[in-house]
Short mmCIF file of C-alpha atoms in Angstrom, two decimals:
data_model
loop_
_atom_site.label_atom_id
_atom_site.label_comp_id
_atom_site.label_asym_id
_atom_site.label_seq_id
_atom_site.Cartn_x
_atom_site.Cartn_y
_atom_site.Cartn_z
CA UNK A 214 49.02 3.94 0.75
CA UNK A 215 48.14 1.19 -2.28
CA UNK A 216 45.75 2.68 -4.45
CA UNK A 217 41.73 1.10 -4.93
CA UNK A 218 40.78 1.08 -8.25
CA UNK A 219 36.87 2.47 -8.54
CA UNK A 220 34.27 0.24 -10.12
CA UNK A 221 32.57 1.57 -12.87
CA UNK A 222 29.22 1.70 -12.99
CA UNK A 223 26.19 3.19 -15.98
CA UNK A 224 25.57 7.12 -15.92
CA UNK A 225 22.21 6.30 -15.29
CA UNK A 226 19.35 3.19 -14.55
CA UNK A 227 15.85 2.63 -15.96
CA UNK A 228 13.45 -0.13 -15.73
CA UNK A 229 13.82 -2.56 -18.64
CA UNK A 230 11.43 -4.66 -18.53
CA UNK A 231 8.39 -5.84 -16.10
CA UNK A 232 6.39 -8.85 -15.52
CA UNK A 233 3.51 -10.73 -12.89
CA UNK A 234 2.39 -13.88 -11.80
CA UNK A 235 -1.07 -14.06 -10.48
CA UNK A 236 -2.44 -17.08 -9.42
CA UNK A 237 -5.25 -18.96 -10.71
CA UNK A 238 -7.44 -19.77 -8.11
CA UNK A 239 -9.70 -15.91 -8.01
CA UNK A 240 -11.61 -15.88 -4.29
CA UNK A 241 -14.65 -13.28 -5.30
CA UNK A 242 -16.73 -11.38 -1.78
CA UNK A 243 -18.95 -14.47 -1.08
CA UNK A 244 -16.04 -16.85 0.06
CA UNK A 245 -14.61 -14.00 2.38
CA UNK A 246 -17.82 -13.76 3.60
CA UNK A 247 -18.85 -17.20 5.14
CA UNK A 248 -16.15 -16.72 7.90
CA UNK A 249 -17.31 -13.21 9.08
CA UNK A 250 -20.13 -10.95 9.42
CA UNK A 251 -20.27 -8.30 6.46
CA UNK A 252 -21.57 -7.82 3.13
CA UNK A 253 -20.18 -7.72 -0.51
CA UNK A 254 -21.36 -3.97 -0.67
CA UNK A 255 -19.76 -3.47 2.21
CA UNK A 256 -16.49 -5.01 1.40
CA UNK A 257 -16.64 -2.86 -1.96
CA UNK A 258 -17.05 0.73 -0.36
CA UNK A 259 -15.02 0.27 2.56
CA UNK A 260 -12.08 -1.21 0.13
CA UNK A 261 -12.96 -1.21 -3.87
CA UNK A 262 -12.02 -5.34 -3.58
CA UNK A 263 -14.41 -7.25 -5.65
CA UNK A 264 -11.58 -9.97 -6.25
CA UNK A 265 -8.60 -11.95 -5.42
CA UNK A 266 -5.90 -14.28 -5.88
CA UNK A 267 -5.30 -16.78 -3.64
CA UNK A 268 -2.10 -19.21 -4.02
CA UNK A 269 -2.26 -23.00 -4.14
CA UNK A 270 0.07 -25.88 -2.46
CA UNK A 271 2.02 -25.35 -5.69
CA UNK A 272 2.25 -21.11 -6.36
CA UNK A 273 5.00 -20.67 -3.73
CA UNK A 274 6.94 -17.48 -3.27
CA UNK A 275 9.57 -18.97 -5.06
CA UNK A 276 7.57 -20.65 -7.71
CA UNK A 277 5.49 -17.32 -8.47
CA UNK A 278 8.21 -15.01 -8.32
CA UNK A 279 10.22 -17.17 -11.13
CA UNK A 280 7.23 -17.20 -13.44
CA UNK A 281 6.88 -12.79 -12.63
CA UNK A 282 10.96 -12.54 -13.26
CA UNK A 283 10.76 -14.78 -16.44
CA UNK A 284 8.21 -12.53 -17.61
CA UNK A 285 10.50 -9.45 -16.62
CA UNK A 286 13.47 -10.68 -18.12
CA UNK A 287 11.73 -11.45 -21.78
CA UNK A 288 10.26 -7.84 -21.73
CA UNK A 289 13.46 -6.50 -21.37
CA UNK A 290 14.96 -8.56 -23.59
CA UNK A 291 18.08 -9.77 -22.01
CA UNK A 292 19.57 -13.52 -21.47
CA UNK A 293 18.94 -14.15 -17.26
CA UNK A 294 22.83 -14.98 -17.37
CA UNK A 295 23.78 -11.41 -17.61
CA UNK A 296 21.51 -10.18 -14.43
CA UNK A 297 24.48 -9.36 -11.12
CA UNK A 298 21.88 -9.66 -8.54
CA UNK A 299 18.47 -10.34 -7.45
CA UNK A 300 16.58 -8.25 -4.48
CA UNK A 301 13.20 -10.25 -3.15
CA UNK A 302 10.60 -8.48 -1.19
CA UNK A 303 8.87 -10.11 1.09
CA UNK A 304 7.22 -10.50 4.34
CA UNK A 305 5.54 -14.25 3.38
CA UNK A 306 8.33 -16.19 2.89
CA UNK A 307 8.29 -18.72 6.07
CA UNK A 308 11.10 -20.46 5.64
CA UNK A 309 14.04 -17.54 7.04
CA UNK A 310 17.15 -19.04 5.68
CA UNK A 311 18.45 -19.29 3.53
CA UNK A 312 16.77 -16.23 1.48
CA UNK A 313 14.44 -16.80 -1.01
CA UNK A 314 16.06 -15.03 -3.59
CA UNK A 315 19.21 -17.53 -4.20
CA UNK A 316 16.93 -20.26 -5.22
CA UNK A 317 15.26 -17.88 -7.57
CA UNK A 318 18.20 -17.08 -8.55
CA UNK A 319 19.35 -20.36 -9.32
CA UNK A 320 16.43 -21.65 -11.02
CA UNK A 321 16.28 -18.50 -13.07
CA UNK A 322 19.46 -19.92 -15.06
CA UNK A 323 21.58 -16.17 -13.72
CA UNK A 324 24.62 -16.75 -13.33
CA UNK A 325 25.72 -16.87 -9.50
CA UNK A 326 24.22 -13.73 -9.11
CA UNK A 327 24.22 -12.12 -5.60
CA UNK A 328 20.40 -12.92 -3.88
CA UNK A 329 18.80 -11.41 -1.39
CA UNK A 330 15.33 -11.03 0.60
CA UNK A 331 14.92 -7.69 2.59
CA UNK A 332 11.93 -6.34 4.30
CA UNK A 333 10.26 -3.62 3.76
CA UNK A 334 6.12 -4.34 3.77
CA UNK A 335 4.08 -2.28 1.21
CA UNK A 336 7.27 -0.35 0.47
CA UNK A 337 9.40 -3.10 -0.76
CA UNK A 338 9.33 -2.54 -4.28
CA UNK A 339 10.55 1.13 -4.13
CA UNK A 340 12.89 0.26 -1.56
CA UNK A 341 14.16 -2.63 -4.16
CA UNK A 342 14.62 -0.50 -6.55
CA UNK A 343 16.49 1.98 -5.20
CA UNK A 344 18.90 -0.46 -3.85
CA UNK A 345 19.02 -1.81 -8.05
CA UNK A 346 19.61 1.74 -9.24
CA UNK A 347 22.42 2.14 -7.10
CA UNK A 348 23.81 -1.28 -7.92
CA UNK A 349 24.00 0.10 -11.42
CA UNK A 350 25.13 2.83 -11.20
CA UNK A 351 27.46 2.24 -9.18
CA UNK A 352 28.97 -0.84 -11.29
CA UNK A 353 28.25 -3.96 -8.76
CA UNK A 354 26.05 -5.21 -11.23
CA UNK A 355 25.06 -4.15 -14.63
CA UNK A 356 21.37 -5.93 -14.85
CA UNK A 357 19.06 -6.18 -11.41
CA UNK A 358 16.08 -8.49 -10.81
CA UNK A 359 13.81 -6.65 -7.95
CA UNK A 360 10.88 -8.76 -6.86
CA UNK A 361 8.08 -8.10 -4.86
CA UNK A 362 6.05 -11.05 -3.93
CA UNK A 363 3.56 -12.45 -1.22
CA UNK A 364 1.23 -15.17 -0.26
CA UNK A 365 -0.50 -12.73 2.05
CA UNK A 366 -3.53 -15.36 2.14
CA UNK A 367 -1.36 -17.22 4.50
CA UNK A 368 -1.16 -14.29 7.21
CA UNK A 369 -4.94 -13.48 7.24
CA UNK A 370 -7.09 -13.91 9.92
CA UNK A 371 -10.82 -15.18 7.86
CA UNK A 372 -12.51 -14.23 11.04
CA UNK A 373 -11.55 -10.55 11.35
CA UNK A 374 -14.03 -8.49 9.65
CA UNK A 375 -11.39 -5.36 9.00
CA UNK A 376 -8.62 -7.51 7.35
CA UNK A 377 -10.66 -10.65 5.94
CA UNK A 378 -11.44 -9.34 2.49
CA UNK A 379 -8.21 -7.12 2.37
CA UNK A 380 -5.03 -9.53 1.27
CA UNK A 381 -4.03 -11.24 -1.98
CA UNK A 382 -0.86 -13.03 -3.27
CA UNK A 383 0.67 -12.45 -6.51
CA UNK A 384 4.54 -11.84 -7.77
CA UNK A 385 5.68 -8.72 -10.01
CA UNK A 386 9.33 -8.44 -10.95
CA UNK A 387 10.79 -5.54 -12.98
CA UNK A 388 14.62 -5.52 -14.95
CA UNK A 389 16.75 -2.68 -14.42
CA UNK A 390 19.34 -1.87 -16.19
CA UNK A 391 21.70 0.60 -17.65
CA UNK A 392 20.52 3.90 -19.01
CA UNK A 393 21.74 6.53 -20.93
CA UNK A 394 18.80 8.87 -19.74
CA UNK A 395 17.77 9.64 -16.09
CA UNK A 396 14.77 7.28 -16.09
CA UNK A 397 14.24 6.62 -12.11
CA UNK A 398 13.84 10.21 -9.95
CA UNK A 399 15.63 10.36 -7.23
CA UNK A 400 13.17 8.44 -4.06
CA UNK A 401 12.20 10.01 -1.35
CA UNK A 402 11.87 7.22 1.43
CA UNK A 403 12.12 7.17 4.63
CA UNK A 404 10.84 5.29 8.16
CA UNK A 405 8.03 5.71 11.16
CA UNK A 406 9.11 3.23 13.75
CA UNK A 407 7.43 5.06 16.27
CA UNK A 408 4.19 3.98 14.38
CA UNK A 409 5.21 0.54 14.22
CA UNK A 410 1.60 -0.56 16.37
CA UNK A 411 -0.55 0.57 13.58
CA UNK A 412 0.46 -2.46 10.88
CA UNK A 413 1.62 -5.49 12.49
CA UNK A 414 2.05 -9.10 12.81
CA UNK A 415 -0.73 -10.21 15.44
CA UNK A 416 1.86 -12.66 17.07
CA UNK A 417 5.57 -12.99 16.80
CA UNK A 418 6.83 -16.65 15.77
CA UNK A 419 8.76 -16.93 19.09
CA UNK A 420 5.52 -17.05 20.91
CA UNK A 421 4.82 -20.31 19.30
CA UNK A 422 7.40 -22.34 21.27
CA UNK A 423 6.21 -25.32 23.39
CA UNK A 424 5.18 -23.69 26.81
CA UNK A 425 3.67 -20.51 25.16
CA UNK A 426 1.37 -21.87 23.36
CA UNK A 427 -1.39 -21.04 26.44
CA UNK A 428 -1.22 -17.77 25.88
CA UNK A 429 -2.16 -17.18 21.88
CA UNK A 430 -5.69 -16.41 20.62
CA UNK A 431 -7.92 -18.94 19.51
CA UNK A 432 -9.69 -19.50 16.56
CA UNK A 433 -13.67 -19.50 16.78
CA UNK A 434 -13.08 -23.56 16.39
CA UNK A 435 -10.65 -23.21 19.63
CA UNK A 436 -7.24 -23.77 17.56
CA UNK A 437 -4.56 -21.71 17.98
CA UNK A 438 -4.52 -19.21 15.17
CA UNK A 439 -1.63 -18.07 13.33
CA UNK A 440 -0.20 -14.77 13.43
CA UNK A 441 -1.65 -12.55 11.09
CA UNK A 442 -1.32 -9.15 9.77
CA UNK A 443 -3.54 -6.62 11.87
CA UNK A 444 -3.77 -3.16 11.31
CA UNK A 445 -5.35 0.23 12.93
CA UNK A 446 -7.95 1.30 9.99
CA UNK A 447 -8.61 4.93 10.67
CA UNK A 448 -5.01 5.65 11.76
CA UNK A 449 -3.45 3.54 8.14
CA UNK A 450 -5.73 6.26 6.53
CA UNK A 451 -5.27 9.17 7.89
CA UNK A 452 -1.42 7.99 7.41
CA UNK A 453 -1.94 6.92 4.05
CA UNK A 454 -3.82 9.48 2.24
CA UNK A 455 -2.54 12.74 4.05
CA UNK A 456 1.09 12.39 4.97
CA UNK A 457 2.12 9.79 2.30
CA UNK A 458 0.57 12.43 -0.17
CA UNK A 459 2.91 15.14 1.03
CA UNK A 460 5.72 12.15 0.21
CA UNK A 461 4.54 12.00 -3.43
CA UNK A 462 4.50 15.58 -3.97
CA UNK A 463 8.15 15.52 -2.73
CA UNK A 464 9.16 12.72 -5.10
CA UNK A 465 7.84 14.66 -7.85
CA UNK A 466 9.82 17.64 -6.99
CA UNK A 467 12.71 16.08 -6.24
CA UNK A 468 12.38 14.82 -10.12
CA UNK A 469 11.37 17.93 -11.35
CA UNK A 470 8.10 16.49 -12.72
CA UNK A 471 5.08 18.95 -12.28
CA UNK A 472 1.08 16.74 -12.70
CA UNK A 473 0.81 18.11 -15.78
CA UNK A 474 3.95 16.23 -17.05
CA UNK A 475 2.67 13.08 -15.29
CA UNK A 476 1.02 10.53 -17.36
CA UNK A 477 0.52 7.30 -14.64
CA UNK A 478 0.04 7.56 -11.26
CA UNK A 479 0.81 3.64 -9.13
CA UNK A 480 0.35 3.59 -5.78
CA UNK A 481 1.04 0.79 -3.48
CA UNK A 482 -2.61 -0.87 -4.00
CA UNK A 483 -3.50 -0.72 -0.09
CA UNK A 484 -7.42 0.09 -1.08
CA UNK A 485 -9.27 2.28 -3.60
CA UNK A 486 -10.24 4.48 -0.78
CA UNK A 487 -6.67 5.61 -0.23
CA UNK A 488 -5.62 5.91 -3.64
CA UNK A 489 -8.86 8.37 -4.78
CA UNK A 490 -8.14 10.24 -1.54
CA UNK A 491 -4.42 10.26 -2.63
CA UNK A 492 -5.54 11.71 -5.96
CA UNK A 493 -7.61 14.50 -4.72
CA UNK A 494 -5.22 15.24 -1.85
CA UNK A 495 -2.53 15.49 -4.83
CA UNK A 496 -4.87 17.58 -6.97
CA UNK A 497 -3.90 15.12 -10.32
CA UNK A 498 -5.24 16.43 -13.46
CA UNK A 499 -7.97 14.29 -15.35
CA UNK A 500 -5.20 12.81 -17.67
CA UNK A 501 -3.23 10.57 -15.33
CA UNK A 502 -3.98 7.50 -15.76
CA UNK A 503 -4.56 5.93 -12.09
CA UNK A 504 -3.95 2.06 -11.24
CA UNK A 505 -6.90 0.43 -9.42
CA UNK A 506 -5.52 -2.99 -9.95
CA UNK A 507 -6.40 -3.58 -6.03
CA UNK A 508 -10.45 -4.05 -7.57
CA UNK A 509 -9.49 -7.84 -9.08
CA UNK A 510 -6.16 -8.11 -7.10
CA UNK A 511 -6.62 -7.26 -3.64
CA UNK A 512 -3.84 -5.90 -1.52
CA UNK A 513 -0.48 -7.62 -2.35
CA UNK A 514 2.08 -5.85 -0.34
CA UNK A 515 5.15 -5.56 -2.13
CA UNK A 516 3.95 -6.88 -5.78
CA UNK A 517 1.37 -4.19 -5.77
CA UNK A 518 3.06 -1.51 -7.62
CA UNK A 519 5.22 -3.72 -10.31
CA UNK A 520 1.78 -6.00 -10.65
CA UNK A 521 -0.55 -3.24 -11.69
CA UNK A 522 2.16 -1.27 -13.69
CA UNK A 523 2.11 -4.79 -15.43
CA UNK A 524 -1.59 -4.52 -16.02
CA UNK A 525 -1.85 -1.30 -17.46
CA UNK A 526 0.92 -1.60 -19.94
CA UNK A 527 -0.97 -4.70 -20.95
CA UNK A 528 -4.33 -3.04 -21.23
CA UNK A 529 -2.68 -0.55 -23.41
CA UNK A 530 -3.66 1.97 -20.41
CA UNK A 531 -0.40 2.93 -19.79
CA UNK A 532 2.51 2.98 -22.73
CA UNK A 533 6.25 2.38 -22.66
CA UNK A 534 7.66 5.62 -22.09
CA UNK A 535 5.39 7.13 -19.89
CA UNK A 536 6.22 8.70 -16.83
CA UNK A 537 4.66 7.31 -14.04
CA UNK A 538 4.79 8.43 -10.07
CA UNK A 539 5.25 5.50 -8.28
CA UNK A 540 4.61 5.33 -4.15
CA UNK A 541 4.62 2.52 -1.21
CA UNK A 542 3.94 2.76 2.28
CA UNK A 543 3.15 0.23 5.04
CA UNK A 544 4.22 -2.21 7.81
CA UNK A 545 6.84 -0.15 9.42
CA UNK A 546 5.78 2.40 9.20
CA UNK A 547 7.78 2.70 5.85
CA UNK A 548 7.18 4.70 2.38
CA UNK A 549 9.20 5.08 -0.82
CA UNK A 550 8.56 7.40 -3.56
CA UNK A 551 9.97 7.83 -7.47
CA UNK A 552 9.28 8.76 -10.71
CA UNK A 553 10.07 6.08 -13.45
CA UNK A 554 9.83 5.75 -17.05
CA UNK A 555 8.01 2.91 -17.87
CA UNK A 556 9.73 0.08 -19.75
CA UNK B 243 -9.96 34.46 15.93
CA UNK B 244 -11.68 31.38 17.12
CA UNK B 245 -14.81 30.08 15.58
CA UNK B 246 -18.13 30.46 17.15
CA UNK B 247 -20.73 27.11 17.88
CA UNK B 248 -22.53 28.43 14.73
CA UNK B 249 -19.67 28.82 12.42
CA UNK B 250 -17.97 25.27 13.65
CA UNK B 251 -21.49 23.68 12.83
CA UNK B 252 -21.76 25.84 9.21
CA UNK B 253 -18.33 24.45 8.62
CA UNK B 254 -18.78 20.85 9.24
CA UNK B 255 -21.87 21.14 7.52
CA UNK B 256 -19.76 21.84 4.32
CA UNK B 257 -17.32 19.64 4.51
CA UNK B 258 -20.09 16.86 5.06
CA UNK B 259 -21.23 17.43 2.27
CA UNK B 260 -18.02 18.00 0.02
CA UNK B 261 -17.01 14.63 1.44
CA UNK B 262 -20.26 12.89 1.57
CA UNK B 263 -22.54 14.81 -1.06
CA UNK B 264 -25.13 15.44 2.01
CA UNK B 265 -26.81 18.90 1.91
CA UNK B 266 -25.55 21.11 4.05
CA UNK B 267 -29.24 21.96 5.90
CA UNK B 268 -29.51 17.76 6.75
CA UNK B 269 -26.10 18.63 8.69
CA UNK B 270 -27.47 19.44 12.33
CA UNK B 271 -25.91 19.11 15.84
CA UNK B 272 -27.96 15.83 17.13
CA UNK B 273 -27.45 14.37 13.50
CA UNK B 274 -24.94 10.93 13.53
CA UNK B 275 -22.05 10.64 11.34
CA UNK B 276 -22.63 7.18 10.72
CA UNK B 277 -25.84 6.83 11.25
CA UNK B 278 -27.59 9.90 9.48
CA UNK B 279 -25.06 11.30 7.56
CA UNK B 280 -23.79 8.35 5.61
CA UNK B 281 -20.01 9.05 6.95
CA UNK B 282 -18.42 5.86 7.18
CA UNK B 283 -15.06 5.57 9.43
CA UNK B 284 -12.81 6.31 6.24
CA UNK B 285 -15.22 9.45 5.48
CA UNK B 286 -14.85 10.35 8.81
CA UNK B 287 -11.03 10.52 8.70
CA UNK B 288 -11.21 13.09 6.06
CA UNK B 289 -13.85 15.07 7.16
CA UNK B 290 -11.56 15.25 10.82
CA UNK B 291 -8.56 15.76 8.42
CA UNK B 292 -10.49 18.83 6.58
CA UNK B 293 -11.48 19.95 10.35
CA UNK B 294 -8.83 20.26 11.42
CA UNK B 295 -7.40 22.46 8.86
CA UNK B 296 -10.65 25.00 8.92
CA UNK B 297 -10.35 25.38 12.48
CA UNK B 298 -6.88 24.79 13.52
CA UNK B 299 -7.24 22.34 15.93
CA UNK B 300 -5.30 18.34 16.26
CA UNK B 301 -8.23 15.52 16.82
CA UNK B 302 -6.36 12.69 17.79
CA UNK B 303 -7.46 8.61 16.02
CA UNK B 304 -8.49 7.91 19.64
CA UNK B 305 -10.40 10.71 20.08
CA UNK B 306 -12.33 10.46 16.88
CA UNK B 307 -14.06 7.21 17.79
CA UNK B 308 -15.42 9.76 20.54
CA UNK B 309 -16.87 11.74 17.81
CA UNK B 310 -20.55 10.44 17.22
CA UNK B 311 -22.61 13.41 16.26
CA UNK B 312 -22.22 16.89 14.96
CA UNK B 313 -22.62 18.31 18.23
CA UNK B 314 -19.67 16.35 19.77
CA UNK B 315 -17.32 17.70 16.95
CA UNK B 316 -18.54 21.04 17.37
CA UNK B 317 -18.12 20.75 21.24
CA UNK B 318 -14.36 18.72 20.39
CA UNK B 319 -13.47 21.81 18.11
CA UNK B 320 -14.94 24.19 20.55
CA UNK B 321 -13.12 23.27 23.22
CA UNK B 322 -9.84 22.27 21.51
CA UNK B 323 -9.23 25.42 18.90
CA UNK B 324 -5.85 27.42 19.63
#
């Protein structure tokens, strides 16, 4: 039997470097509320929103995410030439093939790096970057770009009063790279397909084929309205807060990282309901610092996490070198949990 | 053991108000969640969540929305407790 030689990979990964894009156009409460029935107090206590981006003809997926990764690779100060491959989450991306991530790629100046979308909702990023930890460590590639970016403006329904105010668009990118240090826990992910009702798309795109077209909801204007993300409110919560709390404690343990060594705590920004719930649930000391990026950003889906860790290293809020708990959950139902330094 | 009507209602009455800062005498049976209380449907998900620990018993998202006053938790709980 001819022997395989082994690639060789770093002992260990850690996140290099980390960078956003957010696009210029901010929508505050009043424009959310001319399509439906609500309030700006009531948008803020149900959600903590006051804010968000919204993309323009020009701030595609492709177009934000290189600005986020340029960002990314400067912080980390590396040459985009020496990243082996780039992972893009997203669920916003309407052109299917080929994936996104090979003209970001491309226009990034790497290399012929290997590119590729996946999907994996709110959990993206973690899922992202476990697949770029394992890249690197074992040896496939020595620098990975992971992405997480939507344009969740375009799959909103204005005229749904639960989901109106909710969604943003924005790109984060991180670097990883090699490490000498353990400096991303182990995660603790996993899946819920037998919740799959409770986040969804409202209509698949096959429905949209001539013949079908009878049968899709209307718009209060009588168009046919696109499909849009819908979810179950009271069930996402319960979800959310108590079992996806249970996750984080696990990630921590699995790291052997006790609250009191924490100093940053990013969850997927789904709504500042969740995340205080998640804090209390978790019993966090007074010290960790908690991201409530979702205030000015909204819910971005997969850029949450690597968007507001951008933030509050750039606030000075958070410092390089902190250790930060970092959790996603959503469409799925999906969740991924770690413990990173911070670059 | 299981809880009694009086206990249930003494029980809700302080998680109502460790969730939504109401005093504990304002918590009666023909009192509204929404209404009176100032729970609002994501308050209400923790106060079922904290119920449901107290009085071991599993309250259901679609049976929540059932849930308008005091007295039909109590009754729920009543009912439902192992």
């Amino acid at each position: 039997m001819s022997k395989i030689k082994p690639s060789k990979g770093a002992p260990y990964a850690r996140i290099l470097g980390v960078g956003g894009y957010r696009p210029t156009r901010v929508v505050p409460n009043e424009v959310i509320l001319e399509k439906i029935d609500s309030s700006d107090e009531w948008i803020r206590s149900r959600s903590g929103i006051e804010t968000r981006h919204w993309a323009g003809p020009d701030e595609t997926v492709a177009a934000m995410s290189i600005e986020a990764s340029g960002k990314a690779i400067a912080d980390a100060g590396i040459d985009a030439s020496q990243i082996g491959a780039v992972v893009v989450s997203t669920v916003s991306h309407f052109s299917q093939t080929p994936a996104v991530a090979t003209e970001i790629a491309d226009k990034l100046g790497t290399d012929k790096a290997a590119a590729f979308d996946i999907s994996a909702g709110c959990a993206g990023f973690g899922y992202g970057l476990t697949l770029a930890k394992g890249m690197i460590v074992e040896g496939s590639a020595e620098y990975v770009l992971v992405i997480g970016v939507e344009r969740l403006s375009d799959l909103t329904d204005l005229e749904d009063r639960a989901t109106a105010f909710l969604f943003g668009d924005g790109a984060g990118a991180v670097v990883v790279g090699p490490s000498q240090e353990p400096a991303i826990g182990p995660t603790v992910w996993g899946s819920e397909g037998d919740k799959s009702e409770t986040i969804k798309q409202t209509v698949p795109w096959d429905r949209f084929r001539i013949g079908d077209l009878s049968s899709l909801p209307l718009d209060s204007e009588g168009n046919v309205k696109f499909p849009a993300i819908t979810q179950e409110g009271q069930a996402v919560f319960r979800w959310a807060v108590f079992e996806m709390a249970k996750v984080a404690q696990q990630a921590l343990d699995a790291a052997g990282i006790s609250p009191d060594d924490l100093d940053v705590f990013i969850p997927h920004q789904a709504n500042v309901r969740i995340i205080d719930s998640m804090v209390k649930t978790l019993k966090l000391p007074e010290h960790v610092m908690v991201a409530r990026d979702i205030r000015t950003t909204g819910n971005t889906s997969a850029a949450s996490i690597p968007l507001a860790m951008e933030r509050l290293l750039a606030t000075g809020e958070a410092k390089s070198g902190d250790t930060a708990l970092v959790i996603g959950f959503g469409a799925g139902l999906v969740y991924a949990a770690t413990v990173v330094t911070l670059p | 053991m299981a809880a009694t009507q009086e206990e249930i209602v003494a029980g809700l009455a302080e998680i109502v108000n460790e969730i939504a800062g109401i005093p504990v005498e304002d918590v009666q049976t023909d009192k509204s969640f929404t209404d009176d209380l100032d729970v609002d449907s994501l308050s209400m998900v923790e106060v079922v969540v904290a119920a449901e620990e107290r009085f071991d018993v599993k309250i259901p998202d679609d049976d929540v929305k059932n849930l308008k006053t005091v007295g039909d938790a109590t009754e729920y709980i009543l009912k439902h407790q192992s």
